[in-house]
Amino acid sequence: MGEVQLEIPARVEYLVLARQVVAAAAAVEPRFRDERIDDLRIAVSEATTNAIEAHADLSRDERILIRCNLDDERIEVEVLDHAGGFDPGTAGAAPDAEAADRLEHERGLGLPLMKTLADETDISSTEGGTAVRLVVYTPHAQRPA
Amino acid sequence: MGEVQLEIPARVEYLVLARQVVAAAAAVEPRFRDERIDDLRIAVSEATTNAIEAHADLSRDERILIRCNLDDERIEVEVLDHAGGFDPGTAGAAPDAEAADRLEHERGLGLPLMKTLADETDISSTEGGTAVRLVVYTPHAQRPA
Amino acid sequence: MLFDLQVHPRAGWTVVSVIGELDLAAAPRVRQAMLQVVTGGPGSRDTPERGPRVILDLGAVDFIDSSGLGIVLGAVKRVRAAGGTLRVVIKEPQVRQVFALTKLDQILLLAASVDDAVTAPTAPGPVGDEPRG
Amino acid sequence: MLFDLQVHPRAGWTVVSVIGELDLAAAPRVRQAMLQVVTGGPGSRDTPERGPRVILDLGAVDFIDSSGLGIVLGAVKRVRAAGGTLRVVIKEPQVRQVFALTKLDQILLLAASVDDAVTAPTAPGPVGDEPRG
Ligand SMILES: Nc1ncnc2c1ncn2[C@@H]1O[C@H](COP(=O)(O)OP(=O)(O)O)[C@@H](O)[C@H]1O
Ligand SMILES: Nc1ncnc2c1ncn2[C@@H]1O[C@H](COP(=O)(O)OP(=O)(O)O)[C@@H](O)[C@H]1O
């Protein structure tokens, strides 16, 4: 159907904007239920938060690109940054912690939550930046096996 | 402070998104009062509506770019399309109509309303497209004379 | 989404209630509904001898731009051409401002609620739409 | 903007009410308020002998992500380290879902209102935070 792109400064004030745009873009397709749009809002918030934090670590004032691709089966959102990258294999190895351990994990909740909420998550990261691809399907779409 | 860019398909379903993004971008600066953000929302809605209509006339499925530039004095929004352009000098010569004439102007309200609500409006249009620049000042900003 | 439209009768009037943002995306549905009401399709409750009596209820409209105003203007024209009466309900300040800036508030009876619109006296002023029916 | 924070006493508890979206942008203010309450700065109403009794009221929070959860976890740790009790009020389904997915609902007393949080019995279950004070 259509593609929406949003470019924002890598600053926390713009997180709310990233969430709003993705939610509004998804709402263009009436088949997305509110709960799935909520899932997507959180996942996008996590990815964008990480991108902003990564830029802050560099204290470079760069920009984050958020790209939404919508058809009647699914919405795909890409969050692209130009920070230093990381190893997605080691980071966020889901702390599927026992309740008792839970308190020890004040950070590191972002990637696991993102992966739980999106139907598909791909992260590709280099020293030049990171691309996080999140996909959420409409209720009746045929998902790839 | 920061620049926000939004790119949308030239389709009416995305009007609401254009308004939301501009309103949310303006709200990042706490000095903008709600009334001025409302003014800006309408002006941006008018400019984006015209861009979408111009693309529909061409039945070309192109994209519209909306760029917000914010500092603590003002917000500047540019709406850029790639449709056929028009002559801003002749179009929208404000129908400052008497009430009795009002009924005859079912169309043509957009440009006058936009010019009334924004503090500054510049339109530059060629056959390759149109750029509408809208500026709204914060209450205490020193406006250029 | 954020837009809905309902038509219902009320004390001899046909009330067309619009909910949400009245822009170019919403315009076709509202235009269509107004057309049906005026031409006596489903949703019209009017007795032919006095023409359609219509209340366009924008009380739940929180945004309107020139595309929405175009709808209102078209509706006024059509209702008057059919010898009827149109009243418009407005609540939100943003909507009120746009009607004032474009002087539509001078040619229309604007009411603050559907109740007010139903009970408003017939000729409100020199440029009211009332004495046409 | 869409975020606000209030601290007030209530029946022997200090209630920290958060309004809006609890993300990385809002996190520093909430963290700061919780810190003050626990360390007995302004806003703290606790008697030293039993440690701080704090209700983190997220009833008006309509969005939370992992940055917000980090705040809650930090607050639990700090309150418990000071020998106190923390209860959390949650209303929105989105917020409830995030607490469930991350299993925070298993280590915290989650109440549906500040009233419920005040009147809840002390030890709700095996992993409740209650018997620490
Ligand atoms: N876009 C990114 N760029 C660089 N590093 C990242 C990015 N996203 C995640 N990371 C790394 O992965 C770690 C885990 O991320 P996450 O699970 O969201 O938890 P948290 O952000 O709380 O640390 C981060 O601390 C960071 O080091
Ligand atoms: N971006 C644009 N591209 C091409 N033509 C435009 C553009 N904006 C405005 N126009 C022209 O100016 C006219 C007046 O615009 P406007 O005052 O908004 O009223 P309306 O859109 O109702 O006609 C339009 O009908 C159109 O011909």
XYZ file of C-alpha atoms and ligand atoms in Angstrom:
610
model
C 0.000 0.000 0.000
C 2.298 2.747 1.065
C 5.514 3.675 2.671
C 5.942 6.264 5.380
C 9.320 7.580 6.422
C 10.153 9.595 9.483
C 13.502 11.136 10.242
C 14.112 12.476 13.750
C 17.020 13.854 15.755
C 18.594 11.196 18.003
C 17.017 12.722 21.120
C 14.614 11.329 23.694
C 12.019 14.067 23.123
C 11.285 12.531 19.732
C 10.489 9.022 20.995
C 6.822 9.888 21.375
C 6.765 11.043 17.762
C 8.245 7.772 16.510
C 5.546 5.834 18.352
C 2.759 8.080 17.116
C 3.818 7.878 13.495
C 4.059 4.112 13.501
C 0.709 3.743 15.256
C -0.963 6.190 12.870
C 0.608 4.530 9.831
C -0.637 1.133 11.007
C -4.099 2.561 11.660
C -4.372 3.444 7.954
C -4.934 -0.280 7.415
C -8.208 -1.057 9.212
C -7.336 -4.716 9.616
C -4.778 -4.077 12.343
C -6.314 -4.559 15.736
C -5.448 -2.116 18.499
C -3.548 -4.736 20.522
C -1.212 -5.420 17.621
C -0.666 -1.714 17.098
C 0.190 -1.507 20.816
C 2.701 -4.342 20.396
C 4.267 -2.514 17.483
C 4.404 0.787 19.394
C 6.365 -0.853 22.185
C 8.723 -2.703 19.833
C 9.416 0.486 17.883
C 9.903 2.406 21.104
C 12.520 -0.142 22.208
C 14.386 -0.040 18.898
C 14.320 3.756 18.758
C 15.357 4.063 22.408
C 18.384 1.867 21.705
C 19.262 3.930 18.646
C 19.030 7.160 20.652
C 21.130 5.716 23.482
C 23.739 4.466 21.033
C 24.040 7.940 19.539
C 24.249 9.504 22.989
C 27.160 7.240 23.853
C 28.965 8.693 20.848
C 27.807 12.190 21.656
C 27.255 12.636 17.950
C 24.150 14.518 17.011
C 22.935 12.351 14.218
C 19.572 11.335 12.919
C 17.426 8.246 13.064
C 15.329 7.023 10.173
C 12.114 5.101 10.725
C 10.540 3.484 7.698
C 7.091 1.886 7.718
C 5.938 -0.379 4.954
C 2.315 -1.333 5.045
C 0.231 -3.747 3.059
C -2.993 -5.518 3.942
C -1.116 -8.491 5.404
C 1.488 -6.868 7.576
C 3.360 -3.811 8.650
C 7.116 -3.745 8.501
C 9.050 -1.080 10.374
C 12.760 -0.449 10.021
C 14.690 1.642 12.533
C 18.045 2.777 11.185
C 20.802 4.523 13.099
C 24.374 5.607 12.390
C 25.859 4.823 15.774
C 28.630 2.350 16.507
C 26.704 -0.893 16.229
C 26.807 -3.943 18.523
C 26.734 -7.709 18.419
C 23.073 -8.747 18.411
C 24.121 -12.331 19.086
C 25.468 -11.635 22.551
C 23.356 -8.639 23.604
C 19.861 -9.271 24.850
C 20.208 -13.019 25.250
C 16.740 -13.014 26.731
C 16.896 -12.944 30.509
C 14.037 -15.413 30.722
C 14.791 -15.108 34.353
C 13.130 -16.796 37.208
C 11.131 -14.333 39.204
C 13.825 -14.341 41.854
C 16.487 -13.221 39.355
C 14.283 -10.574 37.907
C 15.484 -7.816 40.160
C 19.028 -8.178 38.910
C 18.049 -7.139 35.370
C 17.331 -3.455 35.580
C 18.597 -3.050 32.021
C 18.614 -5.406 29.070
C 14.835 -5.759 28.932
C 14.534 -3.923 25.612
C 15.664 -6.479 23.046
C 13.782 -9.408 24.664
C 10.575 -7.367 24.851
C 10.957 -6.272 21.235
C 11.453 -9.860 20.096
C 8.456 -11.045 22.106
C 6.097 -8.405 20.750
C 6.996 -8.342 17.058
C 6.166 -11.359 14.885
C 9.572 -11.050 13.231
C 12.721 -9.233 14.342
C 15.931 -8.933 12.325
C 18.886 -6.947 13.517
C 21.836 -6.224 11.304
C 24.573 -4.146 12.825
C 27.954 -2.906 11.626
C 30.345 -0.275 12.908
C 28.533 2.184 10.671
C 25.172 1.665 12.313
C 22.289 -0.654 13.052
C 19.131 -1.641 11.198
C 16.322 -3.211 13.192
C 13.486 -4.681 11.138
C 10.216 -5.423 12.917
C 7.227 -7.135 11.325
C 3.698 -7.447 12.690
C 1.048 -9.401 10.777
C -2.672 -8.684 10.507
C -4.798 -11.283 12.282
C -5.747 -13.175 9.133
C -2.534 -12.956 7.174
C -0.831 -16.193 6.185
C 2.464 -16.073 8.009
C 5.540 -17.618 6.475
C 6.177 -20.917 8.233
C 16.905 22.591 17.854
C 15.946 19.776 15.557
C 14.577 18.818 12.240
C 11.875 16.256 11.662
C 11.065 14.905 8.216
C 8.045 12.923 7.183
C 7.527 11.348 3.797
C 4.053 10.047 2.946
C 2.265 8.654 -0.084
C 0.172 11.309 -1.844
C -3.072 9.840 -0.494
C -5.808 11.292 1.690
C -5.457 8.580 4.347
C -2.119 10.090 5.315
C -3.399 13.617 5.979
C -4.069 12.800 9.611
C -0.475 11.609 9.960
C 0.922 14.851 8.525
C -1.089 16.845 11.061
C -0.089 14.617 13.959
C 3.601 14.769 13.177
C 3.658 18.525 12.895
C 1.648 18.936 16.098
C 3.886 16.502 17.962
C 7.050 18.108 16.602
C 5.824 21.538 17.719
C 4.901 20.153 21.144
C 8.557 19.235 21.706
C 9.098 22.956 22.262
C 7.082 23.793 25.388
C 6.788 27.444 24.429
C 4.254 26.812 21.694
C 0.755 27.358 22.966
C -1.970 24.923 21.923
C -3.810 27.543 19.848
C -0.747 28.162 17.728
C -0.215 24.446 17.253
C -3.856 24.266 16.125
C -3.217 27.068 13.631
C -0.219 25.197 12.301
C -2.151 21.917 12.066
C -4.774 23.556 9.867
C -2.226 25.350 7.678
C -0.257 22.132 7.183
C -3.467 20.229 6.477
C -4.334 22.759 3.755
C -0.915 22.605 2.138
C -0.811 18.812 2.256
C -4.377 18.537 0.947
C -3.434 20.682 -2.046
C -0.338 18.576 -2.666
C -2.389 15.362 -2.552
C -5.042 16.822 -4.867
C -2.393 18.012 -7.306
C -0.914 14.520 -7.443
C -4.368 12.973 -7.888
C -4.984 15.222 -10.885
C -1.871 13.750 -12.451
C -2.795 10.249 -11.352
C 0.843 9.788 -10.501
C 1.543 7.933 -7.293
C 4.270 10.074 -5.896
C 5.313 11.109 -2.438
C 5.047 14.225 -0.360
C 7.773 15.436 1.942
C 7.012 17.403 5.087
C 9.933 18.993 6.867
C 9.678 20.647 10.284
C 12.367 22.894 11.603
C 12.028 23.891 15.192
C 13.880 26.308 17.380
C 12.788 28.122 20.506
C 11.506 31.087 18.501
C 9.521 29.460 15.750
C 8.540 26.391 13.855
C 8.961 26.279 10.119
C 7.209 23.615 8.086
C 7.837 22.925 4.426
C 5.453 20.840 2.340
C 7.041 19.658 -0.904
C 5.309 17.898 -3.771
C 6.268 16.768 -7.260
C 3.016 17.554 -8.997
C 2.515 20.008 -11.860
C 2.689 23.282 -9.947
C 0.448 26.346 -10.265
C 0.585 30.113 -10.230
C 0.336 31.187 -6.602
C -0.210 34.784 -7.747
C -3.565 34.106 -9.339
C -4.829 31.146 -7.289
C -6.312 31.846 -3.897
C -6.636 35.592 -4.340
C -8.371 35.617 -0.991
C -12.117 35.631 -1.459
C -12.560 38.156 1.328
C -16.122 37.780 0.324
C -19.078 39.510 1.755
C -21.250 37.088 3.626
C -23.699 37.079 0.758
C -21.010 35.931 -1.708
C -19.740 33.285 0.648
C -21.936 30.559 -0.676
C -20.415 30.840 -4.119
C -16.981 29.792 -2.868
C -17.278 26.124 -2.114
C -13.646 25.691 -3.095
C -10.677 28.033 -2.909
C -10.819 28.437 0.866
C -7.550 26.569 1.447
C -4.878 29.084 0.476
C -6.599 32.051 2.195
C -7.050 30.054 5.403
C -3.422 28.910 5.311
C -2.204 32.488 4.863
C -4.417 33.726 7.687
C -3.276 31.090 10.182
C 0.480 30.982 9.553
C 2.615 33.977 10.496
C 4.524 33.612 7.232
C 3.629 31.774 4.037
C 5.873 31.399 0.993
C 4.883 29.391 -2.022
C 7.303 28.598 -4.786
C 5.970 26.509 -7.607
C 7.401 25.222 -10.874
C 6.261 22.591 -13.336
C 8.318 20.128 -11.328
C 6.441 20.697 -8.092
C 5.528 23.060 -5.308
C 7.153 24.052 -2.026
C 4.967 25.687 0.601
C 6.824 27.181 3.565
C 4.816 27.970 6.687
C 6.207 29.699 9.766
C 4.581 30.083 13.172
C 6.318 32.046 15.938
C 6.299 31.376 19.661
C 4.407 34.025 21.624
C 7.513 35.889 22.759
C 9.694 35.608 19.698
C 10.841 38.802 18.033
C 9.258 38.647 14.617
C 11.034 40.153 11.626
C 9.345 43.433 10.775
C -10.502 4.744 12.487
C -10.996 8.191 13.894
C -14.036 8.977 11.793
C -17.679 7.990 11.993
C -21.056 9.222 10.760
C -24.605 8.645 12.023
C -27.993 9.772 10.708
C -31.037 9.839 12.964
C -34.385 11.661 13.245
C -35.048 14.149 16.038
C -38.180 16.225 16.582
C -38.925 16.720 12.899
C -35.277 17.209 11.942
C -32.797 14.841 10.355
C -29.583 14.918 12.370
C -26.344 14.008 10.591
C -23.707 13.511 13.310
C -20.070 13.515 12.301
C -17.422 12.193 14.678
C -13.691 12.777 14.255
C -11.646 14.859 11.852
C -13.419 16.409 8.890
C -10.781 16.647 6.176
C -10.435 15.568 2.547
C -10.339 11.911 3.620
C -13.685 12.173 5.425
C -15.335 14.543 2.947
C -16.825 11.989 0.500
C -18.783 10.137 3.183
C -20.246 13.299 4.650
C -21.102 14.690 1.200
C -22.832 11.427 0.317
C -24.850 11.378 3.543
C -25.966 15.000 3.109
C -26.978 14.304 -0.479
C -29.123 11.355 0.594
C -30.800 13.349 3.305
C -31.609 16.216 0.955
C -32.800 14.125 -1.984
C -34.993 12.031 0.288
C -33.094 8.786 0.096
C -32.842 6.521 3.129
C -32.203 8.654 6.158
C -34.452 11.486 4.987
C -37.499 12.157 7.205
C -38.917 15.205 5.547
C -42.368 16.087 4.485
C -42.170 17.308 0.894
C -44.207 20.462 1.477
C -41.683 22.207 3.718
C -38.377 20.893 2.374
C -35.662 19.089 4.305
C -34.909 20.224 7.859
C -31.367 19.119 8.555
C -28.992 19.472 11.497
C -25.357 18.868 10.620
C -23.973 17.926 14.012
C -20.233 18.673 14.171
C -20.239 18.636 17.981
C -17.854 15.673 17.991
C -15.634 17.061 15.223
C -12.319 18.119 16.704
C -10.678 19.184 13.459
C -11.974 20.811 10.301
C -10.152 22.385 7.388
C -11.236 23.906 4.089
C -12.219 20.510 2.683
C -14.679 20.141 5.556
C -15.933 23.692 5.121
C -16.538 22.947 1.438
C -18.850 20.127 2.526
C -20.774 22.441 4.812
C -21.118 25.065 2.070
C -22.299 22.473 -0.427
C -24.840 21.186 2.086
C -26.225 24.665 2.776
C -26.654 25.284 -0.921
C -28.361 21.987 -1.572
C -30.714 22.239 1.395
C -31.702 25.783 0.477
C -32.214 24.845 -3.174
C -34.649 22.191 -1.940
C -36.498 24.830 0.069
C -35.245 23.465 3.383
C -33.331 24.577 6.461
C -29.829 23.604 7.652
C -28.481 24.206 11.137
C -24.955 23.350 12.229
C -23.797 22.246 15.685
C -20.259 23.198 16.715
C -18.425 22.715 20.016
C -14.636 22.704 19.604
C -12.802 26.063 19.651
C -10.663 25.040 16.662
C -13.789 24.394 14.602
C -15.450 27.602 15.757
C -12.345 29.593 14.814
C -12.319 28.220 11.269
C -16.007 29.072 10.787
C -15.319 32.599 12.039
C -12.195 33.167 9.918
C -14.046 32.165 6.771
C -17.190 34.111 7.771
C -19.342 31.024 7.558
C -20.636 31.936 10.992
C -22.428 34.857 9.325
C -24.488 32.834 6.898
C -25.385 29.873 9.072
C -27.205 29.244 12.281
C -24.492 27.749 14.505
C -25.749 26.084 17.671
C -23.783 24.737 20.635
C -25.765 21.480 20.853
C -28.363 19.483 18.927
C -30.908 20.541 21.578
C -30.164 24.192 20.910
C -30.357 23.627 17.169
C -33.797 22.019 17.476
C -35.222 24.741 19.705
C -33.580 27.791 18.103
C -36.132 30.342 16.879
C -36.603 30.536 13.161
C -35.041 33.757 11.863
C -31.918 34.499 13.880
C -30.647 37.484 11.951
C -30.353 39.256 8.641
C -28.199 36.639 6.943
C -29.521 33.549 8.678
C -30.507 30.663 6.486
C -33.854 30.434 8.157
C -36.431 32.322 6.121
C -35.764 30.367 2.934
C -37.943 27.288 3.602
C 3.575 18.039 27.540
C 2.099 14.609 27.943
C 3.930 13.841 31.151
C 3.471 14.876 34.754
C 4.417 13.661 38.215
C 2.924 14.275 41.650
C 3.942 13.165 45.139
C 1.460 13.149 48.022
C 0.920 11.354 51.346
C -1.945 8.900 51.802
C -2.759 6.878 54.920
C 0.857 6.343 55.948
C 2.087 5.804 52.388
C 3.879 8.132 50.010
C 2.105 8.040 46.653
C 4.125 8.902 43.555
C 1.630 9.415 40.723
C 2.907 9.369 37.166
C 0.761 10.698 34.324
C 1.470 10.071 30.650
C 3.990 7.941 28.793
C 6.781 6.377 30.797
C 9.676 6.077 28.370
C 13.338 7.112 28.294
C 12.332 10.780 28.086
C 10.265 10.564 31.287
C 12.598 8.194 33.147
C 14.951 10.727 34.793
C 12.140 12.626 36.522
C 10.548 9.488 37.907
C 13.887 8.072 39.015
C 14.679 11.347 40.791
C 11.308 11.430 42.563
C 11.625 7.827 43.731
C 15.123 8.495 45.002
C 13.942 11.465 47.034
C 11.082 9.523 48.532
C 13.324 6.635 49.540
C 16.190 8.691 50.928
C 13.790 10.820 52.932
C 14.160 14.045 51.031
C 11.183 16.327 50.543
C 8.187 14.202 49.706
C 9.153 11.408 52.050
C 6.730 10.771 54.910
C 8.235 7.734 56.474
C 9.032 6.847 60.002
C 12.599 5.556 60.069
C 11.786 2.437 62.081
C 9.720 0.726 59.402
C 11.338 2.013 56.214
C 9.636 3.807 53.353
C 6.139 2.721 52.347
C 5.714 3.803 48.755
C 2.962 3.467 46.162
C 4.111 4.034 42.606
C 0.847 4.999 40.963
C 0.967 4.230 37.232
C -2.835 4.317 36.929
C -2.626 7.265 34.528
C 0.280 5.829 32.540
C -0.950 4.736 29.134
C 2.394 3.614 27.764
C 5.413 1.979 29.300
C 8.445 0.350 27.719
C 11.635 -1.198 29.065
C 13.008 2.199 30.126
C 9.970 2.614 32.350
C 10.258 -0.935 33.664
C 13.892 -0.219 34.546
C 12.669 2.635 36.735
C 10.215 0.365 38.494
C 12.882 -2.293 39.080
C 15.318 0.278 40.414
C 12.642 1.618 42.746
C 11.800 -1.837 44.102
C 15.442 -2.514 44.819
C 16.012 0.799 46.534
C 12.865 0.604 48.667
C 13.656 -2.949 49.752
C 17.269 -2.059 50.514
C 15.908 0.624 52.854
C 13.707 -1.967 54.561
C 10.529 -0.570 53.033
C 7.587 -1.662 50.896
C 6.683 -0.718 47.331
C 3.310 -1.269 45.716
C 2.486 -0.421 42.117
C -0.863 0.712 40.703
C -1.635 -0.251 37.103
C -4.773 0.252 35.016
C -4.078 0.217 31.267
C -4.031 -3.161 29.480
C -0.881 -2.195 27.554
C 0.955 -1.547 30.812
C -0.362 -4.717 32.419
C 0.776 -6.741 29.417
C 4.326 -5.424 29.646
C 4.528 -6.243 33.361
C 3.286 -9.766 32.613
C 5.633 -10.380 29.669
C 8.642 -9.392 31.741
C 7.373 -11.297 34.815
C 7.474 -8.195 36.950
C 3.914 -9.036 37.986
C 5.402 -11.974 39.926
C 7.703 -9.960 42.150
C 5.508 -6.966 42.836
C 2.175 -6.287 44.421
C 0.186 -4.808 41.524
C -3.047 -3.080 42.524
C -5.848 -1.713 40.325
C -6.149 1.554 42.265
C -4.414 3.547 44.989
C -7.261 2.554 47.323
C -6.584 -1.119 46.655
C -2.849 -0.597 47.122
C -3.402 1.040 50.525
C -5.767 -1.635 51.785
C -4.102 -4.721 50.276
C -3.101 -7.284 52.922
C 0.564 -7.534 53.659
C 1.921 -10.757 52.211
C 0.146 -11.504 48.936
C 2.098 -14.550 47.833
C 5.380 -16.392 47.877
C 7.320 -13.796 45.894
C 5.505 -10.675 47.035
C 7.634 -7.793 48.186
C 5.704 -7.496 51.357
C 7.504 -9.402 54.111
C 10.709 -7.474 53.646
C 9.870 -4.310 55.655
N 20.954 0.319 17.898
C 21.943 -0.075 18.738
N 23.210 0.407 18.575
C 24.204 0.011 19.415
N 24.015 -0.846 20.444
C 22.789 -1.354 20.659
C 21.693 -1.002 19.815
N 20.600 -1.679 20.268
C 20.988 -2.406 21.328
N 22.312 -2.221 21.578
C 23.109 -2.845 22.650
O 22.380 -3.928 23.195
C 22.223 -3.762 24.599
C 20.939 -4.374 25.099
O 19.843 -3.608 24.659
P 18.443 -3.695 25.404
O 18.038 -5.113 25.493
O 17.461 -2.810 24.684
O 18.676 -3.172 26.863
P 19.211 -1.780 27.394
O 18.983 -0.768 26.308
O 18.393 -1.525 28.608
O 20.659 -1.992 27.713
C 22.346 -2.266 24.827
O 22.784 -1.963 26.106
C 23.360 -1.874 23.770
O 24.679 -2.098 24.228
N 0.595 22.169 -4.341
C -0.183 22.542 -5.395
N 0.048 22.063 -6.637
C -0.713 22.431 -7.688
N -1.736 23.298 -7.594
C -2.030 23.836 -6.387
C -1.271 23.496 -5.230
N -1.774 24.191 -4.177
C -2.801 24.903 -4.652
N -2.958 24.712 -5.983
C -3.976 25.334 -6.870
O -4.557 26.420 -6.207
C -5.975 26.278 -6.153
C -6.553 26.914 -4.910
O -6.202 26.137 -3.774
P -7.042 26.266 -2.433
O -7.172 27.706 -2.065
O -6.427 25.386 -1.419
O -8.510 25.763 -2.794
P -9.004 24.359 -3.345
O -7.947 23.356 -3.017
O -10.270 24.151 -2.606
O -9.207 24.562 -4.822
C -6.204 24.792 -6.273
O -7.461 24.489 -6.806
C -5.077 24.368 -7.215
O -5.447 24.583 -8.543
